Coordinates of C-alpha atoms in Angstrom, one line a residue:
X446 CA 0.0 0.0 0.0
X447 CA 1.2 3.5 -0.8
X448 CA 2.0 5.9 1.9
X449 CA -0.1 8.9 2.5
X450 CA 2.5 11.5 1.2
X451 CA 2.9 9.5 -2.0
X452 CA -0.9 9.5 -2.6
X453 CA -1.0 13.2 -2.0
X454 CA 1.8 13.9 -4.5
X455 CA 0.2 11.6 -7.1
X456 CA -3.2 13.5 -6.7
X457 CA -1.4 16.8 -6.9
X458 CA 0.4 15.8 -10.1
X459 CA -2.9 14.5 -11.5
X460 CA -4.7 17.7 -10.6
X461 CA -2.0 19.9 -12.2
X462 CA -1.9 17.8 -15.5
X463 CA -5.7 17.9 -15.9
X464 CA -6.0 21.6 -15.0
X465 CA -3.3 22.4 -17.7
X466 CA -5.2 20.4 -20.3
X467 CA -8.5 22.3 -19.5
X468 CA -6.8 25.7 -19.6
X469 CA -5.2 25.0 -23.0
X470 CA -8.5 24.1 -24.6
X471 CA -10.0 27.6 -24.5
X472 CA -6.7 29.2 -25.4
X473 CA -6.6 27.3 -28.7
X474 CA -10.1 28.8 -29.6
X475 CA -9.0 32.3 -28.7
X476 CA -5.9 32.1 -30.7
X477 CA -7.8 31.2 -33.9
X478 CA -10.1 34.2 -34.4
X479 CA -11.2 33.1 -37.9
X480 CA -14.8 33.0 -39.0
X481 CA -15.2 29.6 -37.3
X482 CA -14.1 31.0 -34.0
X483 CA -16.4 34.0 -34.0
X484 CA -20.0 33.9 -33.1
X485 CA -22.7 35.2 -35.5
X486 CA -23.2 38.2 -33.2
X487 CA -19.5 39.0 -33.2
X488 CA -19.4 38.8 -37.0
X489 CA -22.4 41.2 -37.3
X490 CA -20.7 43.6 -35.0
X491 CA -17.5 43.5 -37.0
X492 CA -19.4 44.1 -40.2
X493 CA -21.3 47.0 -38.7
X494 CA -17.9 48.5 -37.5
X495 CA -16.5 48.1 -41.0
X496 CA -19.6 49.9 -42.5
X497 CA -19.3 52.7 -40.1
X498 CA -15.5 53.1 -40.8
X499 CA -16.3 53.2 -44.5
X500 CA -18.9 55.9 -44.0
X501 CA -16.5 57.9 -42.0
X502 CA -13.8 57.6 -44.6
X503 CA -16.2 58.6 -47.4
X504 CA -17.4 61.6 -45.4
X505 CA -13.8 62.7 -44.8
X506 CA -13.0 62.3 -48.5
X507 CA -16.0 64.5 -49.4
X508 CA -14.9 67.1 -46.8
X509 CA -11.3 67.0 -48.2
X510 CA -12.7 67.5 -51.7
X511 CA -14.8 70.5 -50.7
X512 CA -11.8 72.0 -48.8
X513 CA -9.6 71.5 -51.9
X514 CA -12.3 73.4 -54.0
X515 CA -12.3 76.2 -51.4
X516 CA -8.5 76.4 -51.5
X517 CA -8.6 76.7 -55.3
X518 CA -11.2 79.4 -55.0
X519 CA -9.1 81.3 -52.5
X520 CA -6.0 80.9 -54.8
X521 CA -7.9 82.3 -57.7
X522 CA -9.1 85.2 -55.5
X523 CA -5.6 85.8 -54.4
X524 CA -4.3 85.9 -58.0
X525 CA -7.0 88.3 -58.9
X526 CA -6.1 90.5 -55.9
X527 CA -2.4 90.3 -56.9
X528 CA -3.2 91.2 -60.5
X529 CA -5.4 94.1 -59.4
X530 CA -2.7 95.3 -57.0
X531 CA 0.0 95.1 -59.7
X532 CA -2.1 96.9 -62.2
X533 CA -2.8 99.6 -59.6
X534 CA 0.9 99.9 -58.9
X535 CA 1.7 100.1 -62.6
X536 CA -0.8 103.0 -63.1
X537 CA 0.9 104.9 -60.3
X538 CA -2.5 106.2 -59.3
X539 CA -3.0 107.4 -55.7
X540 CA -6.6 106.3 -55.9
X541 CA -7.5 103.9 -53.2
X542 CA -9.5 101.0 -54.3
X543 CA -12.0 99.1 -52.2
X544 CA -10.5 95.9 -50.9
X545 CA -12.1 92.7 -52.4
X546 CA -15.1 91.7 -50.4
X547 CA -14.7 88.6 -48.2
X548 CA -18.4 87.8 -48.6
X549 CA -17.8 85.1 -51.0
X550 CA -15.3 83.4 -48.7
X551 CA -17.8 83.7 -45.8
X552 CA -20.5 82.2 -48.0
X553 CA -18.2 79.3 -49.0
X554 CA -17.3 78.6 -45.4
X555 CA -20.9 78.8 -44.2
X556 CA -22.0 76.5 -47.1
X557 CA -19.3 74.0 -46.1
X558 CA -20.4 74.1 -42.5
X559 CA -24.0 73.6 -43.4
X560 CA -23.2 70.7 -45.7
X561 CA -21.1 69.0 -43.0
X562 CA -24.0 69.4 -40.5
X563 CA -26.4 67.8 -43.0
X564 CA -24.0 64.9 -43.7
X565 CA -23.5 64.1 -40.0

């Protein structure tokens, strides 16, 4: 017959081996996050997240496009101002001209803000 300490050591080793086997089973499933390892609910959540990310990207691309258009408009206005300024300097007139109105810039910015609010 086995002595009491030997039985305890044997049970302890058996307990350790079986607990290690049970712990490794869930780890294998967690390490394989493929479509098989995900539940249907998790797959739906991931798809929804992807759709939201795509919408955000598209919205940002539209905003960038609008900003690029505004930059082009401002560059054209700047060129017009520079040409007006150079023509005024060439004429050597001391007549003061009215500065170009910034209304069109304000309208463009307000329009962009309004469109962004509508998109959101």
